[in-house]
XYZ file of C-alpha atoms in Angstrom:
538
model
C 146.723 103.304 82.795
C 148.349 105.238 85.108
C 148.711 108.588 82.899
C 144.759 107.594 82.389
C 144.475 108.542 86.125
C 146.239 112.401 86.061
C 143.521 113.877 84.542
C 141.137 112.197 86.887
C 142.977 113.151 89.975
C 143.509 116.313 88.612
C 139.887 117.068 88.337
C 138.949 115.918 91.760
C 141.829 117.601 93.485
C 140.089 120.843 91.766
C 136.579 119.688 92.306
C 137.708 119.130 96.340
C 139.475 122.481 96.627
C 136.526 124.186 94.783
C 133.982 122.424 97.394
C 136.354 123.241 100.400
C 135.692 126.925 99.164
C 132.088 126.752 98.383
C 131.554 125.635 102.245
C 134.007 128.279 104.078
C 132.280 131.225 101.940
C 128.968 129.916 102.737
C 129.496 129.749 106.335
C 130.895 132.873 106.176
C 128.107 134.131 104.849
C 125.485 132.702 106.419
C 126.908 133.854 109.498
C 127.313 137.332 108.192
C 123.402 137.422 106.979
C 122.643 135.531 110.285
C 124.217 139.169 111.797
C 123.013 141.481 109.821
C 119.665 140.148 110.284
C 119.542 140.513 113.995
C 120.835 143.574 113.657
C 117.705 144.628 112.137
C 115.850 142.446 114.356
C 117.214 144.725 117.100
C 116.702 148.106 115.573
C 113.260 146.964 115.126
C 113.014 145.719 118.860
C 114.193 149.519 119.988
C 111.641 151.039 117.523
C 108.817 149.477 119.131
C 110.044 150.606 122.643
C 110.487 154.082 121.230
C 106.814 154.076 119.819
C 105.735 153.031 123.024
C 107.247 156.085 124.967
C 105.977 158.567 122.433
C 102.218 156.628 122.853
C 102.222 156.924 126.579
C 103.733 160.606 125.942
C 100.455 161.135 124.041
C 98.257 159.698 126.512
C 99.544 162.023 128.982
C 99.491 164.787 126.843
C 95.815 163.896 126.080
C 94.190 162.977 129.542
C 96.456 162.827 132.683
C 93.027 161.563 134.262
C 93.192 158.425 132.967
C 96.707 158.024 132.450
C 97.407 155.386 135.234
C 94.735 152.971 133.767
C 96.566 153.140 130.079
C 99.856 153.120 131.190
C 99.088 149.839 133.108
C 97.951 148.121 130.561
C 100.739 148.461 128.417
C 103.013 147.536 131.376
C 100.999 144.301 131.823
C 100.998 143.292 127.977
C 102.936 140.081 127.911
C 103.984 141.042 124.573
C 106.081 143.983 125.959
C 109.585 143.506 127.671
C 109.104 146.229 130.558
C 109.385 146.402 134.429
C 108.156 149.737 135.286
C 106.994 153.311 133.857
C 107.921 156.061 136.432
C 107.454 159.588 136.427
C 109.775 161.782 138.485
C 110.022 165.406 138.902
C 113.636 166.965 137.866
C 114.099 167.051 141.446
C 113.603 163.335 142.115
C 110.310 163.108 143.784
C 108.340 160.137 142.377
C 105.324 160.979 141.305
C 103.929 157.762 139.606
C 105.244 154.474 138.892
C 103.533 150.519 137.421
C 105.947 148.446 139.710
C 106.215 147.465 143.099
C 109.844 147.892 144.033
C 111.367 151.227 145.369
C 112.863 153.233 142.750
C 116.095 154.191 144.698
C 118.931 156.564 143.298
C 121.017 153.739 142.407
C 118.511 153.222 139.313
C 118.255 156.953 138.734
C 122.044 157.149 138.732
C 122.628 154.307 136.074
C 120.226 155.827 134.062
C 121.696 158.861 133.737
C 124.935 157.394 132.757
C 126.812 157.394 129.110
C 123.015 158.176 127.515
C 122.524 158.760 124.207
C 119.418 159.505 122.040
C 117.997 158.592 119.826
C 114.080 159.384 117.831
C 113.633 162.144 120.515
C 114.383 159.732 124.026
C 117.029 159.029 125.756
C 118.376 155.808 126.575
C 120.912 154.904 129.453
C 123.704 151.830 128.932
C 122.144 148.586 130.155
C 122.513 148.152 133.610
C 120.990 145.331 136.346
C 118.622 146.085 138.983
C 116.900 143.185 140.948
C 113.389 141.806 140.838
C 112.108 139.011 143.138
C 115.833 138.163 143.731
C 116.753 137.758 140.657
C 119.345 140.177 138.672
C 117.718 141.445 135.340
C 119.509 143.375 132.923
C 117.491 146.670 132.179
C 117.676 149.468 129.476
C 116.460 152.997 131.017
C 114.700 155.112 128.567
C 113.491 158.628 129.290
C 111.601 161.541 128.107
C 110.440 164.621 129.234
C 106.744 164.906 130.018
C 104.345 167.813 128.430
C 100.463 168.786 128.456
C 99.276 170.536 125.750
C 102.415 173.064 124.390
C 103.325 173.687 127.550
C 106.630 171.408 128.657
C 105.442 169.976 132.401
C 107.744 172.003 134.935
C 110.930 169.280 134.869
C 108.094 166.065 134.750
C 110.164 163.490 133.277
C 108.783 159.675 131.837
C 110.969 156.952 132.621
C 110.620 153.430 131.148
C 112.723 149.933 132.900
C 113.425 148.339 129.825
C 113.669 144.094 130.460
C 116.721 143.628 127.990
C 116.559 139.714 128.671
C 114.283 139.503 125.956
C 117.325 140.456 123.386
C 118.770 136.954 124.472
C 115.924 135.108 123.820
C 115.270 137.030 120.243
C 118.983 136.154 119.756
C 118.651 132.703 120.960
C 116.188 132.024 118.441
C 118.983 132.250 115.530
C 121.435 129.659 116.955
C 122.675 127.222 114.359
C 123.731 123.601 113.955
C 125.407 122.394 116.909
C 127.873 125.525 117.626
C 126.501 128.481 115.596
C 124.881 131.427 117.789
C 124.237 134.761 117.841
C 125.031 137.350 120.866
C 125.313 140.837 121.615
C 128.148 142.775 123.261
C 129.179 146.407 123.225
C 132.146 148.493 121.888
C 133.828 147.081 125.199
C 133.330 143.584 124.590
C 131.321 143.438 127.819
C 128.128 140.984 127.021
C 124.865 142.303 126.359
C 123.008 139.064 126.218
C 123.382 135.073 127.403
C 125.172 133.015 125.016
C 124.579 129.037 124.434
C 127.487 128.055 125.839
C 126.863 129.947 129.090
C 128.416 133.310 128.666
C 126.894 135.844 131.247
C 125.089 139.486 130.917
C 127.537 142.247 132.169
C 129.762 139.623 133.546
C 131.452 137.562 130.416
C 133.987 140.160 128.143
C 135.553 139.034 124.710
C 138.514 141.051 123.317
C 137.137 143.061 120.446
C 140.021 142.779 118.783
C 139.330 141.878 115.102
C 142.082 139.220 113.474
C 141.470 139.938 109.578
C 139.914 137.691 107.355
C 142.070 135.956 104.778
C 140.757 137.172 101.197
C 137.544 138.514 100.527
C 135.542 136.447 103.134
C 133.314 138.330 104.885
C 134.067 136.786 108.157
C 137.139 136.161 109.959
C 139.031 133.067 112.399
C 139.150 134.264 115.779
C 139.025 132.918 119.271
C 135.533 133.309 121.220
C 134.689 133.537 124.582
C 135.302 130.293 125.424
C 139.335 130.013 124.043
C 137.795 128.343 120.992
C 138.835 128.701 117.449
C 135.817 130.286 115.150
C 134.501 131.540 112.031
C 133.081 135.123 113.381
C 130.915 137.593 112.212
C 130.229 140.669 113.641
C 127.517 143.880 112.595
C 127.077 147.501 114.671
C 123.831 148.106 115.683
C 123.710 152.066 115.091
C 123.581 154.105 116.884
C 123.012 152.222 119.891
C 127.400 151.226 120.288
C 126.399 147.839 120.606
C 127.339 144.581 118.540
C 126.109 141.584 117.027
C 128.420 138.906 116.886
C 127.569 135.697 114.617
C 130.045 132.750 115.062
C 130.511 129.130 114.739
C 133.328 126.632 115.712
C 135.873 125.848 113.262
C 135.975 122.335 113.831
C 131.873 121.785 112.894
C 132.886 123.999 109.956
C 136.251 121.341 109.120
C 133.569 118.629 109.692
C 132.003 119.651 106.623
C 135.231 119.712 104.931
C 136.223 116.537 105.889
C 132.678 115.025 104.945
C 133.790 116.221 101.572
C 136.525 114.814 101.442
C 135.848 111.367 102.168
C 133.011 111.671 99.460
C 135.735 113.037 97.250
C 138.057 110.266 97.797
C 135.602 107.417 97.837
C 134.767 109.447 94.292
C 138.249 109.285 93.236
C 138.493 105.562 94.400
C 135.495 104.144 92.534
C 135.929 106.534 89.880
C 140.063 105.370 89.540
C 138.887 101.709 90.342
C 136.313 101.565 87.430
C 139.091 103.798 85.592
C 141.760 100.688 86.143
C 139.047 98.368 85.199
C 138.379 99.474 82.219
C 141.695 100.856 80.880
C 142.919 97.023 82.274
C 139.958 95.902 79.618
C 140.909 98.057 76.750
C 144.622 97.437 77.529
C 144.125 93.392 77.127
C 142.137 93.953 74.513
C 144.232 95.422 72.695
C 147.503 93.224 73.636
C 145.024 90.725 72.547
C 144.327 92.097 68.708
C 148.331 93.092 68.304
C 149.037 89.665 69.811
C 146.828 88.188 67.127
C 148.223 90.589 64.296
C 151.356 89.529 65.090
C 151.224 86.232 65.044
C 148.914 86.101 61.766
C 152.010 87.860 60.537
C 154.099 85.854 61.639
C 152.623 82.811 60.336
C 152.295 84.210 56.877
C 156.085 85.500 57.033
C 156.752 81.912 58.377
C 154.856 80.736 55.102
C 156.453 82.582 52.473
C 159.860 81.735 54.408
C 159.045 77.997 53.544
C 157.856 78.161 50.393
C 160.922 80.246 48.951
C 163.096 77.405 51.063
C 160.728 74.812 49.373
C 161.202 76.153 46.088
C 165.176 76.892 46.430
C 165.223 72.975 47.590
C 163.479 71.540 44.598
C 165.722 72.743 42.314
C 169.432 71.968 44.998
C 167.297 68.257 45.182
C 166.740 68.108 41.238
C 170.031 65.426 40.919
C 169.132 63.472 44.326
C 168.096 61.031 42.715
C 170.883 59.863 41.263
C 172.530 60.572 44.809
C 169.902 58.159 46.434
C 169.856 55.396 43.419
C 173.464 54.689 43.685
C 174.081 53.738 46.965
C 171.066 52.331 46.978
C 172.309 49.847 44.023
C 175.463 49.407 45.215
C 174.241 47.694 48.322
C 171.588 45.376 46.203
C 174.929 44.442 44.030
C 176.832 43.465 47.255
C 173.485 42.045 49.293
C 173.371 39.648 46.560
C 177.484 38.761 45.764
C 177.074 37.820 49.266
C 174.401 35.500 49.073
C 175.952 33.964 46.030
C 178.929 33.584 47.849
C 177.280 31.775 50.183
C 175.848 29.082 48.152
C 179.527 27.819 47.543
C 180.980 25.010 50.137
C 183.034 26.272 51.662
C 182.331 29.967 51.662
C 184.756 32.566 51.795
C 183.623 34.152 55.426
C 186.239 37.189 55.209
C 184.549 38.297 51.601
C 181.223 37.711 52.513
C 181.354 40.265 55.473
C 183.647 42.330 53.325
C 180.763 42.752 50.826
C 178.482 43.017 53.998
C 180.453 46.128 55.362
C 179.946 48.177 51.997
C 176.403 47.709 52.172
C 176.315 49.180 55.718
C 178.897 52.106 54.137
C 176.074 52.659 51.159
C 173.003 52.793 53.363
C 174.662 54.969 55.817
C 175.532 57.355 52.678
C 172.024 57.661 51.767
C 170.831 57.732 54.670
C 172.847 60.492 55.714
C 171.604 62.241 52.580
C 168.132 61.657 53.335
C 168.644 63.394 56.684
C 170.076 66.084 55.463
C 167.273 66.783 52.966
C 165.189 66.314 56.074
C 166.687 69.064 58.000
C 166.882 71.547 55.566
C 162.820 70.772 54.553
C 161.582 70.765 58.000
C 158.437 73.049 58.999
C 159.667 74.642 62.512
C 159.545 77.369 64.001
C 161.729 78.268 67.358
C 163.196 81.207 69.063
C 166.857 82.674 68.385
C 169.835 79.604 69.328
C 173.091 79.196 68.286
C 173.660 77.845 65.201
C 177.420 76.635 63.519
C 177.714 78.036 60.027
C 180.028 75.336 58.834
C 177.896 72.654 59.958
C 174.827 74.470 58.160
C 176.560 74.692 54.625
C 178.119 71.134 54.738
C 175.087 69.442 55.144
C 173.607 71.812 52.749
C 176.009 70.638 49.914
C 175.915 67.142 51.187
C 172.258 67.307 49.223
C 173.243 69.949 46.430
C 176.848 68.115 44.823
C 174.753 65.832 42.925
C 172.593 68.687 41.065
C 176.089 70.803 40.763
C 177.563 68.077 39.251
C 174.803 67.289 36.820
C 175.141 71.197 35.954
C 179.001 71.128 35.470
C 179.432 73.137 38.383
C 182.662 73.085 40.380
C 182.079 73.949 43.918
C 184.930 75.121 46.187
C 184.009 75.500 50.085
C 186.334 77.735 52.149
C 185.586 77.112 55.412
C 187.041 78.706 58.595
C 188.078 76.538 61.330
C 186.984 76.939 65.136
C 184.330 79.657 64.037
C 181.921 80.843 66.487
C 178.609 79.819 66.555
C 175.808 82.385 65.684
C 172.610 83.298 67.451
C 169.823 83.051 64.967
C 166.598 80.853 63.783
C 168.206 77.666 62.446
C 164.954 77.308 60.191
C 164.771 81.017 59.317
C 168.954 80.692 58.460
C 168.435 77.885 56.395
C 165.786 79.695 54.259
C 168.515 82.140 53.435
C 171.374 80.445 52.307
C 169.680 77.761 50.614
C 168.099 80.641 48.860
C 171.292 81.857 47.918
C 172.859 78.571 46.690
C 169.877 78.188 44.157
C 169.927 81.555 42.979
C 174.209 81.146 42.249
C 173.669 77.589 40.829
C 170.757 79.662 38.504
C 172.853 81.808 37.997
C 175.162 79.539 35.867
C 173.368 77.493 33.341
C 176.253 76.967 31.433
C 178.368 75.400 34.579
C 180.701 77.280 36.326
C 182.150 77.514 40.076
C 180.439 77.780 43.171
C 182.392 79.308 45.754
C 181.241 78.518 49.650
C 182.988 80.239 52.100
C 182.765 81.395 56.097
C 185.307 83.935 58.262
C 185.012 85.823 61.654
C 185.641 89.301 62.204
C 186.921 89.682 65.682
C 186.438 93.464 65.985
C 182.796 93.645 64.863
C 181.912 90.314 66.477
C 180.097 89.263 62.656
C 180.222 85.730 60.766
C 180.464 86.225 57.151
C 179.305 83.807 54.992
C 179.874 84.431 51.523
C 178.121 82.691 48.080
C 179.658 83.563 44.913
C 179.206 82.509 41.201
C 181.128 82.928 38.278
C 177.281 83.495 36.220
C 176.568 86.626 33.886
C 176.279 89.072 36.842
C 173.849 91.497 37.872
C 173.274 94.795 35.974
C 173.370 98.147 37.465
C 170.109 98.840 36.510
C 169.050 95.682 38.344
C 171.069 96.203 41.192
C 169.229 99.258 42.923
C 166.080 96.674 43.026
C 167.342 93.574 43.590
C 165.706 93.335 47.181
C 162.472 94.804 46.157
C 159.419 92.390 46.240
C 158.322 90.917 43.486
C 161.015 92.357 41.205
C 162.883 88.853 39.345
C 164.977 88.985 36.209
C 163.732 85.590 35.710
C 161.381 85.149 32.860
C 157.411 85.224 33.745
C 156.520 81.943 35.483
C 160.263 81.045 36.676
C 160.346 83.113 40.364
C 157.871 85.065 42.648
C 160.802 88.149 42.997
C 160.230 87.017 46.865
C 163.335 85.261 47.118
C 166.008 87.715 47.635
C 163.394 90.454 49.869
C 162.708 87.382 52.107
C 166.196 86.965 52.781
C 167.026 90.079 52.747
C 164.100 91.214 55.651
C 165.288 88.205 57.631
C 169.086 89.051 57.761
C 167.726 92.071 59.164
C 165.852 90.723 61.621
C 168.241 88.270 62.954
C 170.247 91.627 63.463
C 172.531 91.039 60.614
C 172.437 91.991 56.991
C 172.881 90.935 53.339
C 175.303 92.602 50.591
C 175.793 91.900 47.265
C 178.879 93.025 44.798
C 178.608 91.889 41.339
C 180.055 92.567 37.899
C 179.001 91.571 34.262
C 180.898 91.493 30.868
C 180.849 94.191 30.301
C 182.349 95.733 33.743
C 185.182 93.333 34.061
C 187.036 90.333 32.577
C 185.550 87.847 35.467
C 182.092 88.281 35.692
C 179.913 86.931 38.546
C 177.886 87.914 41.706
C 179.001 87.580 45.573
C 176.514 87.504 48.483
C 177.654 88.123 51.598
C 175.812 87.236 55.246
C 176.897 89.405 58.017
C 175.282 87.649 61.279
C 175.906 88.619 65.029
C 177.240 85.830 67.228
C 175.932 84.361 69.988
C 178.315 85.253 73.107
């Protein structure tokens, strides 16, 4: 579930980054357009005041009769940003002007300061002069005066320029909560009020540019105010003056972090319904291999007790005669007793005599009948520790009978002390009684079965071995012998499970199952030896 997730978080790490991208080159952006734009706003602001000098140029040219009335006019247009028209002679007699206040030298002085020009006028560097009072930045433009083709003798037009109304052109593009727009020149001296308070020919920024990282078309640097900002900045030619576009860093981060707490409640309902359903499909699927499994195991379970069924039927086939015996023996005694009984006086000491064989016979077959009972049981249990020689005595306990009915001579070699090994007592049973029938098969004729167990120290291994002195296995036979469904028996007489069963199930108890055997017509002894090779349990 968790390798589920990489991709995921992989995706929205990429998606965040990519967003955190989007938003700083948009802001940059913006906030270059949002410069560029008022440069042009500007340019077009200084074109108007330009056509206005050349129109009252004209009107002079035209009519100097009526010159004061038109010139008025335009000065008292609410639409146009001036506070006087002036005329002056070169040598600074005043010889007309719209306002009310003096026009001392101080004004005529600025003017003629650091002027450049620009569409045929000349314009000074913006200056303050005060009105009712109040200090009012001003932009001087002049021009010389003519009438007809003749250039008036050193007439010159002046025009007070309110440069105020740049602010509140500027003011008009502010943005959001900390985005504005203001305009400084080369000097970083300010040209117009800011939002934050910044003051005409007062407030000065350092001009010096930090580059931006990239290709953004802005750049981090620290404002007026000592605050960090995303900056834009645009020359307004050919006037030396600058538009500078900014915005704080932290409304810009804002936006950022708005992202990301959209990407990571994304990533957290997005990985929660993730865990959900991987958490569905995983249990799901437990669920079906849980099911496989133990359908499997049932039906290997199945076929375990059917071969151990089948092997039994035919080690049972004499018990019988096992059973009838004692069984007869203690009716003979049961009733020697009760004759004995009927005599006066009875014999007490033979009477309980007779009595204590009884007891010996039923505790014979009874021990018989348990022993059938364990090795025919249906269970099913996890790995234990189970004593070989225990296992194969009560096995024979129940098989004798049929050997002897078979002529078969059975020998058990049994090591003493051996360790106990760690397997399924049911599944272990399946094997060797397996084996047993398949050596007492093996000799129709009678013969010797041979029983034995040993440890082997070193590999920490019980063998148990099963031989028979039958006919032997072929080569041919050999190389399949632990194939299913392959028998040698004739058609009817085995299922060729037998032998794979076993063999699977040594495996799976971590041991294994060999076999050596020899015919006629390999050696003077024929016969076949299986031998068990099981872990133990410490």
């Amino acid at each position: 579930m968790l390798i589920a997730l990489v991709p995921l978080l992989s995706f929205g790490f990429n998606g965040f980054s990519k967003g955190k991208q989007m938003i700083e080159e948009k802001a940059a952006s913006y906030l270059t357009n949002q410069a560029k734009r008022n440069v042009e706003a500007i340019k077009l602001f200084m074109m108007e005041r330009v056509n206005d000098i050349h129109l009252i140029s004209s009107i002079w040219k035209i009519s100097q009769t009526n010159f004061s009335n038109h010139i008025d006019q335009i000065a008292k247009d609410q639409h146009r940003p001036y506070i006087d028209f002036f005329i002056m002679t070169q040598a600074g007699h005043l010889l007309f002007s719209t306002g009310k206040e003096r026009i001392d030298s101080k004004i005529l002085e600025m003017g003629a300061c650091d002027t450049r020009s620009w569409q045929g006028i000349k314009m000074s560097k913006i200056f303050s002069v005060t009105k009712d009072n109040d200090d009012i930045p001003v932009l001087m433009l002049s021009k010389p005066l003519s009438s007809g083709t003749v250039t008036q003798g050193g007439y010159f037009l002046h025009c007070l320029v309110d440069f105020s109304a740049i602010s509140k052109l500027l003011k008009e593009n502010n943005m959001e909560d900390t985005g504005e727009v203001y305009l400084v020149n080369q000097e970083g001296l300010f040209l117009s009020t800011s939002r934050f308070g910044a003051k005409i020919l007062e407030t000065k920024i350092s001009m010096k540019k930090q580059l931006p990282e990239g290709n953004l078309p802005a750049y981090q640097a620290i404002d007026y105010r000592g605050k960090s900002v995303l900056q834009a900045r645009q020359n307004v030619d050919p006037f030396g003056w600058i538009v500078m576009a900014d915005q704080d860093m932290v409304e810009i981060l804002n936006r950022i972090k708005t992202l990301e707490k959209k990407a990571f409640s994304y990533a957290l309902i997005t990985g929660g319904l993730v865990l959900v359903l991987a958490f569905f499909i995983s249990t799901s699927i437990a669920n079906m291999v849980k099911e496989k499994y133990q359908r499997e195991k049932q039906m290997e379970f199945q076929a375990i007790q059917k071969e151990k069924l089948a092997s039994m039927g035919l080690l049972t086939s004499g018990l019988a005669h096992e059973l009838n015996t004692p069984l007869a023996n203690a009716l003979l005694y049961t009733q020697i007793a009760l004759e004995e009984m009927e005599e006066q006086p009875f014999d007490k000491e033979s009477i309980s005599q007779h009595l204590l064989t009884v007891i010996d016979e039923i505790k014979h077959g009874s021990s018989v009948i348990k022993n059938l009972l364990y090795f025919s049981r249906h269970t099913q249990s996890d790995l234990q520790t189970v004593n070989c020689n225990d296992l194969l005595t009560k096995l024979m306990e129940i098989t004798i009978p049929h050997c002897d009915a078979k002529n078969i001579h059975v020998e058990m070699t049994l090591m003493p002390d051996i360790p106990d090994v760690l397997a399924d007592p049911s599944t272990l049973q399946s094997i060797i009684t397996n084996l047993v029938a398949n050596a007492i098969e093996a000799m129709p004729d009678g013969g010797v079965l041979t029983l034995s167990t040993r440890y082997i120290p070193v590999l920490k291994l019980v063998k148990i071995e099963v031989a028979d002195s039958g006919i032997g296995i072929c080569q041919e036979d050999m190389s399949n012998i632990f194939n299913p469904f392959y028998s040698t028996k004739k058609p009817g007489e085995g299922t060729g499970l037998g032998l794979f069963i076993s063999y699977e199930m040594a495996r799976k108890l971590g041991g294994d199952l060999k076999v050596v055997s020899s015919t006629q017509d390999d050696a003077s002894k024929p016969g076949t030896n299986f031998t068990l090779e099981l872990p133990t349990g410490d």
